[in-house]
C-alpha cells in the first residue's frame, strides 16, 4: 500500500454534475483565477447515467477559502456537488468489528505506518475479543453484547457516535451483523463493507466452503459500499488468489482472509483520497 | 504456454482407485520390476470422495508393454483404473466452433508452434466463417447449418466422426449450441468447454454486459468439463483480468476473449498431458 | 486486448510542454471555443523533468480543422508540441521479424480481429520463414538475407520504405538484428522492441537459460522504445509469469513467448491510441 | 496465507540423495512396513545436479520412532539425508530486525493468527524501535547498538542464542547489517533474507529509487537463502506489483514493503512446512 501524498498547501477537489460541454474549462478556470496550479486531473462521463465526475489536485493557492469560494461560485450553474479538502488529511473513521482480527489489524498497522490517511475515532464491536489489538494501536474500543433485543440500541449508539465525532467513514471490518435498512440509509455513501467472496459468486455465510465444494481455482474478496440491498452495493475493489484441489476449507479461509485484508484497506485508501464516486449501481474510481 | 516434454522412451501413467494404504508402494514396485525409473510422481487422496489419484512419469523401460502388463497385474486388487501413454503423444482432438475465431486461432497457433500436443482431426462448425483459418493451419473443416430440425443430425455426425477418427478429446471453442444430454453423456470426461465468465458468477448469454452493469473490477473465464448440468461441470482452469469503470461492453468483451483463449488452451494442455482427473463435482489437477 | 474505440467524429489530442500554471484551462478553452466536448482528459506533471503531458478526447466538433487551428493558436505561448488525430485511426505500421512467429502472429491476429488499430504496410525480415503467415493475413512481406556486408543496405531499404509509405510506427517483433545507431536515431520515438526478459534483469542472448540457472520464480518480458543504448530505452509495458524448479529451459521459453506476444501487442495498442509519451529515460502512459 | 495442517499423528518426511532407480519404491516400502499411510508425496530429480528430492506426509503410524527407524535403515544404501518431523510442529525461529516494522509485524500477526508454524524464541535488533511490537505479541526482544567495533560481538551473541535455544531458522526481516562470511557459513541453509527488489535487478541500497529512475512498470521482492555471496543465494519466493509513472519513490517504497512482507512470510511458511530444498544455486519448492 503506497503512503498518501500529504501537503499542507495542496488541495484535492471533487466535482460531480450532469454531463454537458464546458465543465473542465469552467472548473480549471476557477482554479486559475484562485491562483492555483493543477497537478492532477481525472474525469469521466458516464454514458449509463449521464453524470460527469472529476477529481483535481491543486497547489500554490493563496488560500483554500479562495478556491472553495471560486468553485462554489460556478457550481450552481452546472447543478454540481463540489468538495474541497486538504490533500492527505486523515479522514475521521469508525471501524465495526466482531471477532476476526485480520482486517482490523491490517487497517491499524497501515495507519500506524503512515500509509492510510485515517483518524480512527472509535472501534465498536459486538464482542470483546479485539480490545487488546485496539489498545496496542492506541485507539478507543467499545463493545456491547448484541442480540435481537439490543440490536437497535447498539445501532443507535453507533449513529450517536457517528454524529458526535463527525465520523466521515464507517468501515465494516468483518462485522458479523446485518445492518438495518435505517442504518444503511443513514450511512449511505460513507460505509464500506468487505465481502468474503468474489462477487457475483458465492453469497451467504460460508463462501469458502462453497468454493471448496464447487472446486474453483481462484477465490476472492470484494469491497463495496453498503446499501440496504445486501451484497449488492457498488463495488470499489476486488482481488483474487489462485487455489487448488488439495486445499482444505481452513486453508482457503486463511488465503481468503489475506485477500480480504488487503482489498478492504485498498478500498479505504481510495475513499480517503477522494478517489471513489457512486454512479448508480456502479462506482467510478480514479486511481 | 510451455511446450510439452516429449520423449519416445518416457511414459506417463495415470492411476485412480479407492484410497487405502500401500498404493504408492505397489505401483512404484510395478514400475521398478518393469525396469523403469520414476521422473515425476504426484498423488492426491480426496477426503471428499475417498478416491485416490496418481500420475507418474517413467523412463528407461525396456518396453511400454512390460510396464502396462506389470500395472494391469496389480490393478484389480486395488479396484484401479490405469492408463499408460507415451509422454507428449499428440491427442486426437476435435474442435467445435461457431463464428468467433479467437479460441480456435489460439489453439491452432499453439499446436503449430509445437506447444500443444494435439492432433486436430477435425474442426466442425454450424457456420462457415472459420474455414480459412482452419485451412491456413492445414486442418479439416466441416460445416453444416444447424437449426431445430437439423441439430440432432449434426450431433450424430459429430459422434460418428468421434467414433470413426477415434477422437479422444472434443473442445468447444466458443461453440454456440447447447449440447443435448445424450451428447454430454457420450462425451463425458473428454469434452472441455470455455465459459466466458468467472464461475460462479454471470451465467447466460452476455456475461460481459452483466459485468459492466454490475461494475465488477475483474472479469474472467472458466474452462470446465461438459456435463448435462449447464455451466456446472468440474472446473479445470480459471483466470481473471482487471477492468475499470471506463471500459465499454465491447472493450470488456475484447479483454475477456483473450482470457478465454489462454484459459481454454491451458485446460487442453493439462488434459493432453494427462494431468486432469474428475473427482465428483471437482477436478484434481497435477501441474 | 480491448478493441479500440473508433469514431469518425471523436478526436484525440496530445499536448506536451514545459510545466506552468494555466495549461489545462487554456487547452480546454481552445476545445470549447472550437465547439468540442471533452470525453476523456489525462495529464501529468513530471517533477523529474519539469515537463507537462496531456491527452484529451473531444467529440461533437464542427471540424477537426477548427480544433487543430484553435490549439495551434495557443501552442507557441506554451512552447508546446500538439497533435490531433481521429480516434481509432489505424496507424501505418512496419513490422520487422526474423524466424520466430509468435509475436507477429499475435499482432496480426489482433489486427484482423479489429482489436489493434494498425495498418500493417509491410513486414520485413532477414529470413523467409514467416512469409506464409503474412500472406494468410494479407500483408506485404519482404525478406533479404542480411550479413555483415548487406546489413547497411537492408537498413537503408527499411528507411526508404518508412519514408515512402509514411510509416508512423516500426515494431521489432523478435527481430534478431541489432539496429545501427543511425537507424535508432532515425526511428527515435516511433520504434518499439520486445525484450525477452523482465528488465532490469537478464540481458543478452538467452535470458531463459539464465533464468533457469538462477532459479527465479517469475519470468517476464519488457516492451520499450528503441534507443541506441541497447535494452535501456524507455519502458512502455512489462509482464511476468510464475515458473518453478521443474520447468526446463524449453518450457520457460514457451511461457516467455506468450508473455512477449501479449506485452508487445499491449505496447503497440498504447502507442497507437496516443497513450505513450517519452519523459527523459522514462515513459508516461495514460491507460 | 493458509493455516498449516497440524496433526499429532501425521508426520512429514524429507529425503534427498543422488538420483537412481528404485528410491520411491524403497522409501514408500519403509513407510508401509512401519504401518503408515501416505497422504502426500512430491519428488523431483534435478538434471542439473543429479540430486533427487522427496517430501512425504504419512499418517496412521503406530509411532514416529518406528517410521524414523525404518527410513534410517535404508538411507545409507542410497547415500540419503532423511528428516522426520511432526506435521505442523512450530519451528524454533529467531528474527533479526532493524527499524522497519512491516516484515516483523506481518510475521508475528500471522503467527498469532495460527497461520505460520513458528515458535519465535527471540527477536534481536541493532535498534530499539521495535521493542513494543515484540512485546505486544509476547515475544522476547533484545537490542544492542552495533557499530564497527561491536559487530563481531553482536554476531557472536546471535550465534550463542541460536545454539542455546536450538534455533532452527533465522529470518532477516529487513535487518540492515551485512552478515559476516562466518555467520553466513554457520547459518547456511537455515537463514532466509528478504531482498527489496525483484532479483536479478536492482541491487544495493535503494532499489525503489532505481526503479523510479528506470521507469519500470512492475516492482518486486525476493526471499532467498543467505549465502556469503550477497543477494545471490538460492531464491525461495518472488512477487511483483504493478506501478506507474505517477508514483513517487515514497509510494513505490510503500507498495514494495507490502510485497516484501507477504513474500517473506510465504518463504518462512514453505521452510517451516519442510517444502524447501537447496539444489546447487537453485531451490526445489514443493507447494
Tab-separated table of C-alpha atoms in Angstrom, chain A residues 7-276:
chain	number	residue	atom	x	y	z
A	7	UNK	CA	0.796	18.518	1.656
A	8	UNK	CA	-0.346	21.490	3.666
A	9	UNK	CA	-0.671	23.624	0.582
A	10	UNK	CA	-2.041	21.033	-1.864
A	11	UNK	CA	-5.804	20.614	-2.148
A	12	UNK	CA	-7.988	17.902	-3.607
A	13	UNK	CA	-11.248	18.824	-5.332
A	14	UNK	CA	-14.085	16.504	-6.291
A	15	UNK	CA	-16.878	17.671	-8.555
A	16	UNK	CA	-19.908	15.852	-9.926
A	17	UNK	CA	-22.810	17.072	-12.036
A	18	UNK	CA	-24.908	16.205	-15.090
A	19	UNK	CA	-22.652	15.942	-18.156
A	20	UNK	CA	-22.572	18.885	-20.603
A	21	UNK	CA	-19.886	20.727	-22.598
A	22	UNK	CA	-17.564	23.222	-20.942
A	23	UNK	CA	-17.268	21.759	-17.431
A	24	UNK	CA	-13.498	21.147	-17.389
A	25	UNK	CA	-12.788	24.561	-18.825
A	26	UNK	CA	-15.001	26.279	-16.248
A	27	UNK	CA	-13.623	24.361	-13.271
A	28	UNK	CA	-9.985	24.777	-14.276
A	29	UNK	CA	-10.724	28.458	-14.885
A	30	UNK	CA	-11.946	28.785	-11.310
A	31	UNK	CA	-8.714	27.163	-10.125
A	32	UNK	CA	-6.577	29.501	-12.193
A	33	UNK	CA	-8.497	32.563	-11.010
A	34	UNK	CA	-7.862	31.477	-7.407
A	35	UNK	CA	-4.130	31.311	-8.101
A	36	UNK	CA	-3.861	27.516	-8.131
A	37	UNK	CA	-1.804	25.154	-10.268
A	38	UNK	CA	-3.244	21.791	-11.299
A	39	UNK	CA	-1.065	18.769	-10.534
A	40	UNK	CA	-3.592	16.014	-11.254
A	41	UNK	CA	-6.903	15.909	-13.082
A	42	UNK	CA	-9.097	12.910	-13.826
A	43	UNK	CA	-12.584	12.986	-15.250
A	44	UNK	CA	-15.207	10.567	-16.538
A	45	UNK	CA	-18.518	10.966	-18.332
A	46	UNK	CA	-20.861	8.082	-17.596
A	47	UNK	CA	-22.873	7.110	-20.619
A	48	UNK	CA	-25.036	4.915	-18.387
A	49	UNK	CA	-26.269	7.699	-16.135
A	50	UNK	CA	-25.308	10.904	-17.956
A	51	UNK	CA	-23.299	12.012	-14.924
A	52	UNK	CA	-19.907	13.726	-15.044
A	53	UNK	CA	-17.235	13.079	-12.370
A	54	UNK	CA	-13.951	14.886	-11.794
A	55	UNK	CA	-11.092	14.874	-9.297
A	56	UNK	CA	-8.353	17.527	-9.227
A	57	UNK	CA	-5.286	18.240	-7.174
A	58	UNK	CA	-4.317	21.908	-6.919
A	59	UNK	CA	-1.322	23.598	-5.275
A	60	UNK	CA	0.177	27.051	-4.788
A	61	UNK	CA	-3.148	28.540	-3.662
A	62	UNK	CA	-3.100	31.722	-1.693
A	63	UNK	CA	-5.800	30.029	0.422
A	64	UNK	CA	-8.199	27.114	0.455
A	65	UNK	CA	-11.037	29.544	1.102
A	66	UNK	CA	-10.343	31.325	-2.179
A	67	UNK	CA	-10.525	28.088	-4.147
A	68	UNK	CA	-13.679	26.945	-2.387
A	69	UNK	CA	-15.325	30.293	-2.998
A	70	UNK	CA	-14.364	30.293	-6.673
A	71	UNK	CA	-15.761	26.792	-7.206
A	72	UNK	CA	-18.959	27.420	-5.239
A	73	UNK	CA	-19.466	30.472	-7.406
A	74	UNK	CA	-19.800	28.401	-10.568
A	75	UNK	CA	-21.259	25.146	-9.156
A	76	UNK	CA	-24.963	26.167	-9.221
A	77	UNK	CA	-24.857	26.863	-12.950
A	78	UNK	CA	-23.854	23.226	-13.506
A	79	UNK	CA	-26.046	21.672	-10.800
A	80	UNK	CA	-22.773	20.420	-9.327
A	81	UNK	CA	-21.750	18.974	-5.985
A	82	UNK	CA	-18.259	20.195	-5.117
A	83	UNK	CA	-15.952	19.248	-2.261
A	84	UNK	CA	-12.556	20.739	-1.344
A	85	UNK	CA	-10.151	19.098	1.093
A	86	UNK	CA	-6.531	19.287	2.133
A	87	UNK	CA	-4.574	16.510	0.411
A	88	UNK	CA	-3.818	13.675	2.813
A	89	UNK	CA	-5.967	14.962	5.697
A	90	UNK	CA	-6.815	11.940	7.890
A	91	UNK	CA	-10.479	11.025	7.471
A	92	UNK	CA	-12.455	10.526	10.723
A	93	UNK	CA	-13.198	6.818	10.635
A	94	UNK	CA	-15.190	4.365	12.756
A	95	UNK	CA	-14.455	0.656	12.397
A	96	UNK	CA	-17.046	-2.008	13.267
A	97	UNK	CA	-15.740	-5.486	14.066
A	98	UNK	CA	-16.768	-8.795	15.635
A	99	UNK	CA	-14.192	-11.481	16.468
A	100	UNK	CA	-11.932	-11.857	13.427
A	101	UNK	CA	-8.778	-9.711	13.798
A	102	UNK	CA	-7.231	-9.816	10.332
A	103	UNK	CA	-8.944	-6.823	8.711
A	104	UNK	CA	-8.723	-4.594	11.798
A	105	UNK	CA	-5.068	-5.455	12.289
A	106	UNK	CA	-4.218	-4.659	8.686
A	107	UNK	CA	-6.055	-1.315	8.794
A	108	UNK	CA	-4.464	-0.220	12.071
A	109	UNK	CA	-0.976	-1.345	11.066
A	110	UNK	CA	-1.170	0.598	7.822
A	111	UNK	CA	-2.480	3.646	9.674
A	112	UNK	CA	0.400	3.417	12.149
A	113	UNK	CA	2.867	3.039	9.298
A	114	UNK	CA	1.606	6.297	7.830
A	115	UNK	CA	0.189	4.592	4.757
A	116	UNK	CA	-3.549	5.004	5.353
A	117	UNK	CA	-4.850	8.540	5.958
A	118	UNK	CA	-7.456	7.638	8.596
A	119	UNK	CA	-8.080	9.026	12.058
A	120	UNK	CA	-9.713	6.088	13.837
A	121	UNK	CA	-12.060	7.777	16.294
A	122	UNK	CA	-13.622	4.534	17.505
A	123	UNK	CA	-13.679	0.785	17.106
A	124	UNK	CA	-17.082	-0.658	18.066
A	125	UNK	CA	-17.804	-4.344	18.380
A	126	UNK	CA	-20.426	-6.861	19.423
A	127	UNK	CA	-17.649	-8.946	21.011
A	128	UNK	CA	-14.796	-8.077	23.412
A	129	UNK	CA	-12.113	-10.112	21.606
A	130	UNK	CA	-10.279	-7.336	19.777
A	131	UNK	CA	-9.902	-4.892	22.683
A	132	UNK	CA	-6.177	-5.614	23.116
A	133	UNK	CA	-5.437	-5.100	19.436
A	134	UNK	CA	-7.137	-1.696	19.518
A	135	UNK	CA	-5.314	-0.782	22.746
A	136	UNK	CA	-1.920	-1.656	21.222
A	137	UNK	CA	-2.619	0.787	18.418
A	138	UNK	CA	-3.951	3.354	20.887
A	139	UNK	CA	-7.485	3.612	19.559
A	140	UNK	CA	-10.756	3.696	21.504
A	141	UNK	CA	-12.603	0.362	21.688
A	142	UNK	CA	-16.178	-0.115	22.802
A	143	UNK	CA	-18.115	-3.341	22.877
A	144	UNK	CA	-21.637	-4.377	23.807
A	145	UNK	CA	-23.333	-7.713	23.613
A	146	UNK	CA	-25.784	-7.608	20.716
A	147	UNK	CA	-28.836	-9.810	20.486
A	148	UNK	CA	-32.252	-9.398	18.949
A	149	UNK	CA	-33.446	-7.207	21.807
A	150	UNK	CA	-30.389	-4.928	21.908
A	151	UNK	CA	-29.519	-4.639	18.229
A	152	UNK	CA	-31.485	-1.432	17.682
A	153	UNK	CA	-29.926	0.090	20.789
A	154	UNK	CA	-26.409	-0.737	19.541
A	155	UNK	CA	-27.148	0.723	16.140
A	156	UNK	CA	-28.373	3.904	17.806
A	157	UNK	CA	-25.165	4.036	19.854
A	158	UNK	CA	-23.205	3.752	16.607
A	159	UNK	CA	-25.181	6.525	14.951
A	160	UNK	CA	-24.846	8.728	18.043
A	161	UNK	CA	-21.095	8.340	17.960
A	162	UNK	CA	-21.014	8.937	14.211
A	163	UNK	CA	-22.797	12.189	14.843
A	164	UNK	CA	-20.876	13.203	17.967
A	165	UNK	CA	-17.443	12.501	16.472
A	166	UNK	CA	-18.369	13.786	12.987
A	167	UNK	CA	-17.424	10.424	11.509
A	168	UNK	CA	-16.881	10.581	7.746
A	169	UNK	CA	-16.370	6.877	7.076
A	170	UNK	CA	-17.686	3.690	8.712
A	171	UNK	CA	-15.753	0.517	7.855
A	172	UNK	CA	-17.286	-2.931	8.379
A	173	UNK	CA	-14.125	-4.957	9.005
A	174	UNK	CA	-15.729	-8.411	9.173
A	175	UNK	CA	-18.617	-7.115	11.323
A	176	UNK	CA	-20.940	-10.099	11.515
A	177	UNK	CA	-24.249	-8.304	11.954
A	178	UNK	CA	-26.546	-7.285	9.136
A	179	UNK	CA	-27.205	-3.554	9.299
A	180	UNK	CA	-30.835	-2.476	9.453
A	181	UNK	CA	-32.219	-0.619	6.429
A	182	UNK	CA	-32.342	2.505	8.588
A	183	UNK	CA	-28.586	2.256	9.316
A	184	UNK	CA	-27.819	1.628	5.638
A	185	UNK	CA	-29.711	4.752	4.688
A	186	UNK	CA	-28.103	6.900	7.370
A	187	UNK	CA	-24.635	5.820	6.275
A	188	UNK	CA	-25.272	5.774	2.517
A	189	UNK	CA	-22.138	6.598	0.521
A	190	UNK	CA	-19.851	6.560	3.564
A	191	UNK	CA	-19.962	2.935	4.727
A	192	UNK	CA	-17.662	0.262	3.215
A	193	UNK	CA	-18.012	-3.498	3.710
A	194	UNK	CA	-15.669	-6.344	2.852
A	195	UNK	CA	-17.425	-9.367	1.389
A	196	UNK	CA	-15.505	-12.631	1.734
A	197	UNK	CA	-16.047	-13.705	-1.864
A	198	UNK	CA	-15.581	-12.592	-5.412
A	199	UNK	CA	-18.976	-11.063	-6.245
A	200	UNK	CA	-21.034	-12.090	-8.062
A	201	UNK	CA	-20.427	-15.532	-6.796
A	202	UNK	CA	-20.850	-17.246	-3.515
A	203	UNK	CA	-23.103	-15.292	-1.201
A	204	UNK	CA	-24.197	-16.100	2.309
A	205	UNK	CA	-22.484	-17.461	5.352
A	206	UNK	CA	-19.590	-19.691	4.269
A	207	UNK	CA	-18.318	-18.877	0.787
A	208	UNK	CA	-15.015	-20.692	1.324
A	209	UNK	CA	-16.863	-23.947	1.945
A	210	UNK	CA	-18.904	-23.319	-1.196
A	211	UNK	CA	-15.713	-22.510	-3.106
A	212	UNK	CA	-14.215	-25.799	-1.975
A	213	UNK	CA	-17.294	-27.777	-2.939
A	214	UNK	CA	-17.507	-26.168	-6.371
A	215	UNK	CA	-13.783	-26.749	-6.884
A	216	UNK	CA	-12.977	-23.234	-8.105
A	217	UNK	CA	-9.364	-22.422	-8.999
A	218	UNK	CA	-9.469	-18.818	-7.770
A	219	UNK	CA	-11.017	-17.292	-4.648
A	220	UNK	CA	-11.511	-13.607	-3.996
A	221	UNK	CA	-12.834	-10.743	-1.939
A	222	UNK	CA	-14.959	-7.701	-2.748
A	223	UNK	CA	-15.046	-4.306	-1.025
A	224	UNK	CA	-18.253	-2.412	-1.686
A	225	UNK	CA	-20.383	0.453	-0.472
A	226	UNK	CA	-23.134	-0.713	1.835
A	227	UNK	CA	-26.712	-0.407	0.646
A	228	UNK	CA	-29.873	-1.962	2.032
A	229	UNK	CA	-29.621	-4.494	-0.811
A	230	UNK	CA	-27.287	-6.998	0.870
A	231	UNK	CA	-24.047	-7.790	-1.043
A	232	UNK	CA	-25.300	-5.721	-3.973
A	233	UNK	CA	-23.802	-2.309	-3.178
A	234	UNK	CA	-21.470	-0.584	-5.684
A	235	UNK	CA	-18.139	-2.440	-5.906
A	236	UNK	CA	-14.993	-0.459	-5.060
A	237	UNK	CA	-12.245	-3.092	-5.286
A	238	UNK	CA	-11.819	-6.834	-5.919
A	239	UNK	CA	-8.899	-9.240	-5.785
A	240	UNK	CA	-8.389	-12.972	-6.262
A	241	UNK	CA	-5.842	-15.611	-5.301
A	242	UNK	CA	-5.131	-18.929	-7.013
A	243	UNK	CA	-6.050	-22.106	-5.105
A	244	UNK	CA	-6.084	-25.820	-5.926
A	245	UNK	CA	-7.835	-29.096	-5.230
A	246	UNK	CA	-5.556	-30.050	-2.323
A	247	UNK	CA	-6.506	-27.099	-0.131
A	248	UNK	CA	-8.937	-27.601	2.710
A	249	UNK	CA	-11.725	-25.215	3.659
A	250	UNK	CA	-9.495	-23.965	6.513
A	251	UNK	CA	-6.671	-23.220	4.105
A	252	UNK	CA	-8.986	-21.457	1.662
A	253	UNK	CA	-10.211	-19.391	4.596
A	254	UNK	CA	-6.664	-18.380	5.522
A	255	UNK	CA	-5.824	-17.362	1.964
A	256	UNK	CA	-9.148	-15.593	1.676
A	257	UNK	CA	-8.556	-13.570	4.839
A	258	UNK	CA	-5.321	-12.142	3.442
A	259	UNK	CA	-7.208	-11.091	0.333
A	260	UNK	CA	-9.985	-9.574	2.450
A	261	UNK	CA	-7.483	-7.511	4.462
A	262	UNK	CA	-5.634	-6.018	1.515
A	263	UNK	CA	-8.782	-5.454	-0.551
A	264	UNK	CA	-10.558	-3.622	2.280
A	265	UNK	CA	-7.521	-1.464	3.087
A	266	UNK	CA	-7.160	-0.523	-0.579
A	267	UNK	CA	-10.840	0.465	-0.771
A	268	UNK	CA	-10.474	2.585	2.376
A	269	UNK	CA	-7.419	4.315	0.911
A	270	UNK	CA	-9.268	5.086	-2.329
A	271	UNK	CA	-12.179	6.551	-0.349
A	272	UNK	CA	-9.970	8.656	1.915
A	273	UNK	CA	-8.075	10.076	-1.028
A	274	UNK	CA	-11.435	11.088	-2.557
A	275	UNK	CA	-10.994	8.716	-5.482
A	276	UNK	CA	-14.373	6.912	-5.228
